[in-house]
JSON list of C-alpha atoms and ligand atoms in Angstrom, two decimals:
[
{"chain": "A", "resi": 21, "resn": "MET", "atom": "CA", "xyz": [-16.30, 9.89, 0.63]},
{"chain": "A", "resi": 22, "resn": "THR", "atom": "CA", "xyz": [-14.13, 7.89, 3.01]},
{"chain": "A", "resi": 23, "resn": "LEU", "atom": "CA", "xyz": [-14.19, 4.13, 2.52]},
{"chain": "A", "resi": 24, "resn": "SER", "atom": "CA", "xyz": [-13.86, 1.36, 5.12]},
{"chain": "A", "resi": 25, "resn": "VAL", "atom": "CA", "xyz": [-10.33, -0.01, 5.38]},
{"chain": "A", "resi": 26, "resn": "LEU", "atom": "CA", "xyz": [-10.31, -3.81, 5.36]},
{"chain": "A", "resi": 27, "resn": "TYR", "atom": "CA", "xyz": [-8.22, -5.65, 7.92]},
{"chain": "A", "resi": 28, "resn": "TYR", "atom": "CA", "xyz": [-6.03, -8.73, 7.85]},
{"chain": "A", "resi": 29, "resn": "GLY", "atom": "CA", "xyz": [-8.16, -11.84, 7.44]},
{"chain": "A", "resi": 30, "resn": "HIS", "atom": "CA", "xyz": [-10.28, -10.31, 4.65]},
{"chain": "A", "resi": 31, "resn": "PRO", "atom": "CA", "xyz": [-9.77, -12.54, 1.58]},
{"chain": "A", "resi": 32, "resn": "ILE", "atom": "CA", "xyz": [-9.51, -9.64, -0.90]},
{"chain": "A", "resi": 33, "resn": "LEU", "atom": "CA", "xyz": [-6.16, -8.62, 0.65]},
{"chain": "A", "resi": 34, "resn": "ARG", "atom": "CA", "xyz": [-4.74, -11.83, -0.83]},
{"chain": "A", "resi": 35, "resn": "LYS", "atom": "CA", "xyz": [-6.07, -11.16, -4.35]},
{"chain": "A", "resi": 36, "resn": "LYS", "atom": "CA", "xyz": [-3.79, -10.05, -7.17]},
{"chain": "A", "resi": 37, "resn": "GLY", "atom": "CA", "xyz": [-5.03, -6.79, -8.69]},
{"chain": "A", "resi": 38, "resn": "ALA", "atom": "CA", "xyz": [-6.40, -6.78, -12.24]},
{"chain": "A", "resi": 39, "resn": "PRO", "atom": "CA", "xyz": [-4.63, -4.34, -14.60]},
{"chain": "A", "resi": 40, "resn": "ILE", "atom": "CA", "xyz": [-6.48, -1.08, -15.29]},
{"chain": "A", "resi": 41, "resn": "ASP", "atom": "CA", "xyz": [-7.01, -0.57, -19.05]},
{"chain": "A", "resi": 42, "resn": "ALA", "atom": "CA", "xyz": [-8.80, 2.79, -18.95]},
{"chain": "A", "resi": 43, "resn": "ILE", "atom": "CA", "xyz": [-9.14, 5.52, -16.38]},
{"chain": "A", "resi": 44, "resn": "THR", "atom": "CA", "xyz": [-12.92, 5.63, -16.32]},
{"chain": "A", "resi": 45, "resn": "PRO", "atom": "CA", "xyz": [-15.03, 8.02, -14.20]},
{"chain": "A", "resi": 46, "resn": "GLU", "atom": "CA", "xyz": [-15.50, 5.08, -11.76]},
{"chain": "A", "resi": 47, "resn": "ILE", "atom": "CA", "xyz": [-11.72, 4.71, -11.38]},
{"chain": "A", "resi": 48, "resn": "GLN", "atom": "CA", "xyz": [-11.36, 8.49, -10.95]},
{"chain": "A", "resi": 49, "resn": "LYS", "atom": "CA", "xyz": [-13.99, 8.43, -8.20]},
{"chain": "A", "resi": 50, "resn": "LEU", "atom": "CA", "xyz": [-12.26, 5.47, -6.52]},
{"chain": "A", "resi": 51, "resn": "ILE", "atom": "CA", "xyz": [-8.93, 7.37, -6.57]},
{"chain": "A", "resi": 52, "resn": "GLU", "atom": "CA", "xyz": [-10.61, 10.42, -5.01]},
{"chain": "A", "resi": 53, "resn": "ASP", "atom": "CA", "xyz": [-12.27, 8.30, -2.28]},
{"chain": "A", "resi": 54, "resn": "MET", "atom": "CA", "xyz": [-9.06, 6.37, -1.62]},
{"chain": "A", "resi": 55, "resn": "ARG", "atom": "CA", "xyz": [-7.15, 9.63, -1.22]},
{"chain": "A", "resi": 56, "resn": "GLU", "atom": "CA", "xyz": [-9.70, 10.88, 1.31]},
{"chain": "A", "resi": 57, "resn": "THR", "atom": "CA", "xyz": [-9.56, 7.52, 3.13]},
{"chain": "A", "resi": 58, "resn": "MET", "atom": "CA", "xyz": [-5.75, 7.48, 3.25]},
{"chain": "A", "resi": 59, "resn": "TYR", "atom": "CA", "xyz": [-5.58, 11.00, 4.72]},
{"chain": "A", "resi": 60, "resn": "ALA", "atom": "CA", "xyz": [-8.38, 10.30, 7.23]},
{"chain": "A", "resi": 61, "resn": "ALA", "atom": "CA", "xyz": [-6.46, 7.22, 8.44]},
{"chain": "A", "resi": 62, "resn": "ASN", "atom": "CA", "xyz": [-3.10, 9.10, 8.55]},
{"chain": "A", "resi": 63, "resn": "GLY", "atom": "CA", "xyz": [-1.60, 6.58, 6.15]},
{"chain": "A", "resi": 64, "resn": "ILE", "atom": "CA", "xyz": [1.28, 7.26, 3.74]},
{"chain": "A", "resi": 65, "resn": "GLY", "atom": "CA", "xyz": [0.00, 4.66, 1.28]},
{"chain": "A", "resi": 66, "resn": "LEU", "atom": "CA", "xyz": [-3.18, 2.81, 0.41]},
{"chain": "A", "resi": 67, "resn": "ALA", "atom": "CA", "xyz": [-3.82, -0.01, -2.07]},
{"chain": "A", "resi": 68, "resn": "ALA", "atom": "CA", "xyz": [-7.15, -0.68, -3.81]},
{"chain": "A", "resi": 69, "resn": "GLN", "atom": "CA", "xyz": [-7.31, -4.14, -2.13]},
{"chain": "A", "resi": 70, "resn": "GLN", "atom": "CA", "xyz": [-7.46, -2.41, 1.26]},
{"chain": "A", "resi": 71, "resn": "VAL", "atom": "CA", "xyz": [-10.78, -0.80, 0.31]},
{"chain": "A", "resi": 72, "resn": "GLY", "atom": "CA", "xyz": [-12.23, -3.88, -1.38]},
{"chain": "A", "resi": 73, "resn": "HIS", "atom": "CA", "xyz": [-11.07, -3.63, -5.03]},
{"chain": "A", "resi": 74, "resn": "ALA", "atom": "CA", "xyz": [-8.57, -6.10, -6.49]},
{"chain": "A", "resi": 75, "resn": "LEU", "atom": "CA", "xyz": [-7.01, -3.67, -8.98]},
{"chain": "A", "resi": 76, "resn": "GLN", "atom": "CA", "xyz": [-3.51, -2.47, -9.91]},
{"chain": "A", "resi": 77, "resn": "LEU", "atom": "CA", "xyz": [-4.05, 0.85, -8.14]},
{"chain": "A", "resi": 78, "resn": "ALA", "atom": "CA", "xyz": [-2.39, 2.41, -5.10]},
{"chain": "A", "resi": 79, "resn": "LEU", "atom": "CA", "xyz": [-1.81, 5.87, -3.66]},
{"chain": "A", "resi": 80, "resn": "ILE", "atom": "CA", "xyz": [1.21, 7.31, -1.87]},
{"chain": "A", "resi": 81, "resn": "ASP", "atom": "CA", "xyz": [1.83, 10.53, 0.05]},
{"chain": "A", "resi": 82, "resn": "VAL", "atom": "CA", "xyz": [4.94, 10.63, 2.23]},
{"chain": "A", "resi": 83, "resn": "ARG", "atom": "CA", "xyz": [4.80, 14.38, 3.01]},
{"chain": "A", "resi": 84, "resn": "GLU", "atom": "CA", "xyz": [3.55, 13.89, 6.59]},
{"chain": "A", "resi": 85, "resn": "VAL", "atom": "CA", "xyz": [6.68, 11.98, 7.60]},
{"chain": "A", "resi": 86, "resn": "THR", "atom": "CA", "xyz": [9.52, 14.45, 8.11]},
{"chain": "A", "resi": 87, "resn": "ASP", "atom": "CA", "xyz": [12.04, 12.34, 10.03]},
{"chain": "A", "resi": 88, "resn": "ARG", "atom": "CA", "xyz": [12.58, 9.69, 7.33]},
{"chain": "A", "resi": 89, "resn": "PRO", "atom": "CA", "xyz": [14.01, 11.12, 4.11]},
{"chain": "A", "resi": 90, "resn": "SER", "atom": "CA", "xyz": [13.08, 10.16, 0.57]},
{"chain": "A", "resi": 91, "resn": "THR", "atom": "CA", "xyz": [14.96, 10.71, -2.67]},
{"chain": "A", "resi": 92, "resn": "LEU", "atom": "CA", "xyz": [13.54, 11.09, -6.17]},
{"chain": "A", "resi": 93, "resn": "THR", "atom": "CA", "xyz": [15.19, 11.20, -9.60]},
{"chain": "A", "resi": 94, "resn": "ILE", "atom": "CA", "xyz": [13.27, 11.99, -12.78]},
{"chain": "A", "resi": 95, "resn": "ASN", "atom": "CA", "xyz": [15.00, 12.06, -16.18]},
{"chain": "A", "resi": 96, "resn": "GLY", "atom": "CA", "xyz": [18.36, 11.69, -14.44]},
{"chain": "A", "resi": 97, "resn": "LYS", "atom": "CA", "xyz": [17.85, 14.79, -12.29]},
{"chain": "A", "resi": 98, "resn": "PRO", "atom": "CA", "xyz": [16.99, 15.09, -8.59]},
{"chain": "A", "resi": 99, "resn": "ALA", "atom": "CA", "xyz": [13.36, 16.15, -8.15]},
{"chain": "A", "resi": 100, "resn": "ASP", "atom": "CA", "xyz": [11.27, 17.57, -5.31]},
{"chain": "A", "resi": 101, "resn": "VAL", "atom": "CA", "xyz": [9.50, 14.71, -3.49]},
{"chain": "A", "resi": 102, "resn": "ALA", "atom": "CA", "xyz": [6.81, 17.00, -1.99]},
{"chain": "A", "resi": 103, "resn": "LYS", "atom": "CA", "xyz": [5.81, 18.36, -5.42]},
{"chain": "A", "resi": 104, "resn": "PHE", "atom": "CA", "xyz": [5.43, 14.77, -6.68]},
{"chain": "A", "resi": 105, "resn": "MET", "atom": "CA", "xyz": [2.82, 13.99, -3.96]},
{"chain": "A", "resi": 106, "resn": "PRO", "atom": "CA", "xyz": [0.14, 12.70, -3.81]},
{"chain": "A", "resi": 107, "resn": "LEU", "atom": "CA", "xyz": [1.28, 10.00, -6.20]},
{"chain": "A", "resi": 108, "resn": "THR", "atom": "CA", "xyz": [-1.12, 7.60, -7.92]},
{"chain": "A", "resi": 109, "resn": "LEU", "atom": "CA", "xyz": [0.30, 4.26, -9.06]},
{"chain": "A", "resi": 110, "resn": "ILE", "atom": "CA", "xyz": [-1.62, 2.47, -11.81]},
{"chain": "A", "resi": 111, "resn": "ASN", "atom": "CA", "xyz": [-0.21, -0.84, -13.14]},
{"chain": "A", "resi": 112, "resn": "PRO", "atom": "CA", "xyz": [3.18, -0.15, -11.51]},
{"chain": "A", "resi": 113, "resn": "VAL", "atom": "CA", "xyz": [6.32, -2.19, -12.25]},
{"chain": "A", "resi": 114, "resn": "ILE", "atom": "CA", "xyz": [9.11, -2.01, -9.67]},
{"chain": "A", "resi": 115, "resn": "THR", "atom": "CA", "xyz": [12.77, -2.87, -10.29]},
{"chain": "A", "resi": 116, "resn": "PRO", "atom": "CA", "xyz": [15.24, -2.99, -7.36]},
{"chain": "A", "resi": 117, "resn": "LEU", "atom": "CA", "xyz": [18.32, -0.79, -7.81]},
{"chain": "A", "resi": 118, "resn": "ASN", "atom": "CA", "xyz": [20.47, -1.68, -4.82]},
{"chain": "A", "resi": 119, "resn": "GLU", "atom": "CA", "xyz": [20.92, -3.79, -1.72]},
{"chain": "A", "resi": 120, "resn": "PRO", "atom": "CA", "xyz": [18.13, -4.53, 0.75]},
{"chain": "A", "resi": 121, "resn": "GLU", "atom": "CA", "xyz": [18.01, -2.60, 4.00]},
{"chain": "A", "resi": 122, "resn": "ALA", "atom": "CA", "xyz": [15.84, -3.06, 7.13]},
{"chain": "A", "resi": 123, "resn": "GLY", "atom": "CA", "xyz": [13.41, -0.31, 8.13]},
{"chain": "A", "resi": 124, "resn": "PRO", "atom": "CA", "xyz": [10.25, 0.04, 10.22]},
{"chain": "A", "resi": 125, "resn": "GLU", "atom": "CA", "xyz": [6.83, -0.47, 8.59]},
{"chain": "A", "resi": 126, "resn": "GLY", "atom": "CA", "xyz": [3.20, -0.48, 9.57]},
{"chain": "A", "resi": 127, "resn": "CYS", "atom": "CA", "xyz": [0.05, -1.13, 7.53]},
{"chain": "A", "resi": 128, "resn": "LEU", "atom": "CA", "xyz": [-3.48, 0.30, 7.75]},
{"chain": "A", "resi": 129, "resn": "SER", "atom": "CA", "xyz": [-4.82, -3.28, 7.48]},
{"chain": "A", "resi": 130, "resn": "PHE", "atom": "CA", "xyz": [-2.85, -4.25, 10.63]},
{"chain": "A", "resi": 131, "resn": "PRO", "atom": "CA", "xyz": [-3.71, -1.69, 13.33]},
{"chain": "A", "resi": 132, "resn": "GLU", "atom": "CA", "xyz": [-0.94, -1.22, 15.91]},
{"chain": "A", "resi": 133, "resn": "VAL", "atom": "CA", "xyz": [1.39, -3.77, 14.29]},
{"chain": "A", "resi": 134, "resn": "TYR", "atom": "CA", "xyz": [4.89, -2.57, 13.43]},
{"chain": "A", "resi": 135, "resn": "ALA", "atom": "CA", "xyz": [8.01, -4.44, 12.35]},
{"chain": "A", "resi": 136, "resn": "ASP", "atom": "CA", "xyz": [11.30, -4.00, 10.56]},
{"chain": "A", "resi": 137, "resn": "ILE", "atom": "CA", "xyz": [11.08, -5.19, 6.96]},
{"chain": "A", "resi": 138, "resn": "THR", "atom": "CA", "xyz": [14.05, -5.71, 4.65]},
{"chain": "A", "resi": 139, "resn": "ARG", "atom": "CA", "xyz": [13.67, -4.26, 1.15]},
{"chain": "A", "resi": 140, "resn": "PRO", "atom": "CA", "xyz": [15.91, -2.70, -1.52]},
{"chain": "A", "resi": 141, "resn": "GLU", "atom": "CA", "xyz": [16.78, 0.86, -0.44]},
{"chain": "A", "resi": 142, "resn": "SER", "atom": "CA", "xyz": [16.10, 2.27, -3.90]},
{"chain": "A", "resi": 143, "resn": "VAL", "atom": "CA", "xyz": [13.99, 1.19, -6.86]},
{"chain": "A", "resi": 144, "resn": "GLU", "atom": "CA", "xyz": [13.01, 2.18, -10.37]},
{"chain": "A", "resi": 145, "resn": "VAL", "atom": "CA", "xyz": [9.28, 2.64, -10.88]},
{"chain": "A", "resi": 146, "resn": "LYS", "atom": "CA", "xyz": [7.39, 2.48, -14.17]},
{"chain": "A", "resi": 147, "resn": "THR", "atom": "CA", "xyz": [3.78, 3.43, -13.67]},
{"chain": "A", "resi": 148, "resn": "GLN", "atom": "CA", "xyz": [0.81, 5.32, -15.01]},
{"chain": "A", "resi": 149, "resn": "ASN", "atom": "CA", "xyz": [-0.60, 8.21, -13.01]},
{"chain": "A", "resi": 150, "resn": "GLU", "atom": "CA", "xyz": [-4.28, 9.18, -12.62]},
{"chain": "A", "resi": 151, "resn": "LYS", "atom": "CA", "xyz": [-4.19, 11.04, -15.95]},
{"chain": "A", "resi": 152, "resn": "GLY", "atom": "CA", "xyz": [-2.93, 7.94, -17.76]},
{"chain": "A", "resi": 153, "resn": "ASP", "atom": "CA", "xyz": [0.58, 9.42, -18.29]},
{"chain": "A", "resi": 154, "resn": "GLN", "atom": "CA", "xyz": [3.46, 6.93, -18.24]},
{"chain": "A", "resi": 155, "resn": "LEU", "atom": "CA", "xyz": [6.01, 7.85, -15.58]},
{"chain": "A", "resi": 156, "resn": "VAL", "atom": "CA", "xyz": [9.49, 6.44, -15.03]},
{"chain": "A", "resi": 157, "resn": "PHE", "atom": "CA", "xyz": [11.46, 7.51, -11.98]},
{"chain": "A", "resi": 158, "resn": "GLN", "atom": "CA", "xyz": [13.99, 6.29, -9.44]},
{"chain": "A", "resi": 159, "resn": "CYS", "atom": "CA", "xyz": [13.45, 6.74, -5.74]},
{"chain": "A", "resi": 160, "resn": "GLY", "atom": "CA", "xyz": [15.03, 5.87, -2.42]},
{"chain": "A", "resi": 161, "resn": "GLY", "atom": "CA", "xyz": [14.44, 5.94, 1.32]},
{"chain": "A", "resi": 162, "resn": "LEU", "atom": "CA", "xyz": [10.91, 6.12, 2.69]},
{"chain": "A", "resi": 163, "resn": "LEU", "atom": "CA", "xyz": [9.31, 6.73, -0.72]},
{"chain": "A", "resi": 164, "resn": "ALA", "atom": "CA", "xyz": [10.92, 3.57, -2.15]},
{"chain": "A", "resi": 165, "resn": "ARG", "atom": "CA", "xyz": [9.81, 1.60, 0.91]},
{"chain": "A", "resi": 166, "resn": "ALA", "atom": "CA", "xyz": [6.22, 2.88, 0.72]},
{"chain": "A", "resi": 167, "resn": "ILE", "atom": "CA", "xyz": [5.98, 2.14, -3.02]},
{"chain": "A", "resi": 168, "resn": "GLN", "atom": "CA", "xyz": [7.30, -1.42, -2.55]},
{"chain": "A", "resi": 169, "resn": "HIS", "atom": "CA", "xyz": [4.85, -2.01, 0.34]},
{"chain": "A", "resi": 170, "resn": "GLU", "atom": "CA", "xyz": [1.92, -0.83, -1.82]},
{"chain": "A", "resi": 171, "resn": "ALA", "atom": "CA", "xyz": [3.09, -2.73, -4.91]},
{"chain": "A", "resi": 172, "resn": "ASP", "atom": "CA", "xyz": [3.16, -5.88, -2.75]},
{"chain": "A", "resi": 173, "resn": "HIS", "atom": "CA", "xyz": [-0.52, -5.30, -1.83]},
{"chain": "A", "resi": 174, "resn": "LEU", "atom": "CA", "xyz": [-1.35, -5.21, -5.56]},
{"chain": "A", "resi": 175, "resn": "SER", "atom": "CA", "xyz": [0.05, -8.76, -5.80]},
{"chain": "A", "resi": 176, "resn": "GLY", "atom": "CA", "xyz": [-1.76, -9.96, -2.67]},
{"chain": "A", "resi": 177, "resn": "ILE", "atom": "CA", "xyz": [1.48, -9.88, -0.63]},
{"chain": "A", "resi": 178, "resn": "LEU", "atom": "CA", "xyz": [1.33, -8.49, 2.93]},
{"chain": "A", "resi": 179, "resn": "PHE", "atom": "CA", "xyz": [4.18, -7.13, 5.04]},
{"chain": "A", "resi": 180, "resn": "ILE", "atom": "CA", "xyz": [3.84, -10.06, 7.46]},
{"chain": "A", "resi": 181, "resn": "ASP", "atom": "CA", "xyz": [5.04, -12.28, 4.57]},
{"chain": "A", "resi": 182, "resn": "ARG", "atom": "CA", "xyz": [8.34, -10.37, 4.65]},
{"chain": "A", "resi": 183, "resn": "MET", "atom": "CA", "xyz": [8.85, -10.36, 8.43]},
{"chain": "A", "resi": 184, "resn": "SER", "atom": "CA", "xyz": [11.52, -12.51, 10.04]},
{"chain": "A", "resi": 185, "resn": "PRO", "atom": "CA", "xyz": [10.04, -15.77, 11.41]},
{"chain": "A", "resi": 186, "resn": "THR", "atom": "CA", "xyz": [11.03, -14.67, 14.93]},
{"chain": "A", "resi": 187, "resn": "LYS", "atom": "CA", "xyz": [9.21, -11.34, 14.63]},
{"chain": "A", "resi": 188, "resn": "LYS", "atom": "CA", "xyz": [6.14, -12.98, 13.12]},
{"chain": "A", "resi": 189, "resn": "GLN", "atom": "CA", "xyz": [6.06, -15.49, 15.97]},
{"chain": "A", "resi": 190, "resn": "GLU", "atom": "CA", "xyz": [6.38, -12.67, 18.51]},
{"chain": "A", "resi": 191, "resn": "LEU", "atom": "CA", "xyz": [3.44, -10.82, 16.88]},
{"chain": "A", "resi": 192, "resn": "LYS", "atom": "CA", "xyz": [1.30, -13.96, 16.54]},
{"chain": "A", "resi": 193, "resn": "PRO", "atom": "CA", "xyz": [-1.21, -13.08, 19.31]},
{"chain": "A", "resi": 194, "resn": "GLU", "atom": "CA", "xyz": [-1.89, -9.63, 17.76]},
{"chain": "A", "resi": 195, "resn": "LEU", "atom": "CA", "xyz": [-2.11, -11.05, 14.23]},
{"chain": "A", "resi": 196, "resn": "ASP", "atom": "CA", "xyz": [-4.46, -13.86, 15.30]},
{"chain": "A", "resi": 197, "resn": "GLU", "atom": "CA", "xyz": [-6.64, -11.33, 17.10]},
{"chain": "A", "resi": 198, "resn": "ILE", "atom": "CA", "xyz": [-7.00, -9.08, 14.01]},
{"chain": "A", "resi": 199, "resn": "GLN", "atom": "CA", "xyz": [-7.73, -12.08, 11.79]},
{"chain": "A", "resi": 200, "resn": "HIS", "atom": "CA", "xyz": [-10.27, -13.45, 14.25]},
{"chain": "A", "resi": 201, "resn": "ARG", "atom": "CA", "xyz": [-12.12, -10.11, 14.49]},
{"chain": "A", "resi": 202, "resn": "THR", "atom": "CA", "xyz": [-12.18, -9.73, 10.67]},
{"chain": "A", "resi": 203, "resn": "LYS", "atom": "CA", "xyz": [-13.55, -13.23, 10.14]},
{"chain": "A", "resi": 204, "resn": "ALA", "atom": "CA", "xyz": [-16.20, -12.77, 12.84]},
{"chain": "A", "resi": 205, "resn": "ALA", "atom": "CA", "xyz": [-17.34, -9.49, 11.22]},
{"chain": "A", "resi": 206, "resn": "LEU", "atom": "CA", "xyz": [-17.46, -11.14, 7.77]},
{"chain": "A", "resi": 207, "resn": "LYS", "atom": "CA", "xyz": [-19.57, -14.01, 9.12]},
{"chain": "A", "resi": 208, "resn": "LYS", "atom": "CA", "xyz": [-21.97, -11.54, 10.71]},
{"chain": "A", "resi": 209, "resn": "SER", "atom": "CA", "xyz": [-22.37, -9.53, 7.49]},
{"chain": "A", "resi": 210, "resn": "LEU", "atom": "CA", "xyz": [-22.99, -12.72, 5.49]},
{"chain": "A", "resi": 211, "resn": "LYS", "atom": "CA", "xyz": [-25.76, -13.70, 7.92]},
{"chain": "A", "resi": 212, "resn": "ALA", "atom": "CA", "xyz": [-27.30, -10.23, 7.56]},
{"chain": "A", "resi": 213, "resn": "ILE", "atom": "CA", "xyz": [-27.47, -10.67, 3.75]},
{"chain": "A", "resi": 214, "resn": "ARG", "atom": "CA", "xyz": [-29.23, -14.05, 3.95]},
{"chain": "B", "resi": 310, "resn": "LIG", "atom": "ZN1", "xyz": [-0.20, -2.03, 3.82]}
]
């Protein structure tokens, strides 16, 4: 089942995700639905907040993007990125491994908004997967960028928070428009409940 993706202005996008203690059938179903939603929206990542759940859960699949390379190291050895996808991140902890680098980003919660964001080029990731296995790996390039973007969502941080002030100012009309539409839709749905 595909879920509705929530847009900028929805308060849940600012909520820190609660840790997941057990991978219950409900969590498994949410992962399945999020995966379907991410593919339907042509996204390379999706956080639980973006579909209305403030949890430490996000999905990644960078296979569709062929012009921006990713690197992956597991147990000290280079590993195949494609075989590692789709990747489920549960309670992830990210540690930067090198210097920040600027690169283009978009976000499913900000339709048609793109900007260069500066982040460490490679990171170490400690996470659980959907089976509850503990994974530790190092990654670089697009995969590292996507994971950091999603991990930010799990803390209620959005990519606009990491934009340069100049870029954010330049995008202000678009950002205000998305926020305005989201708030108007929320107001309408609240009225419908009453
Ligand atoms: Zn995003």
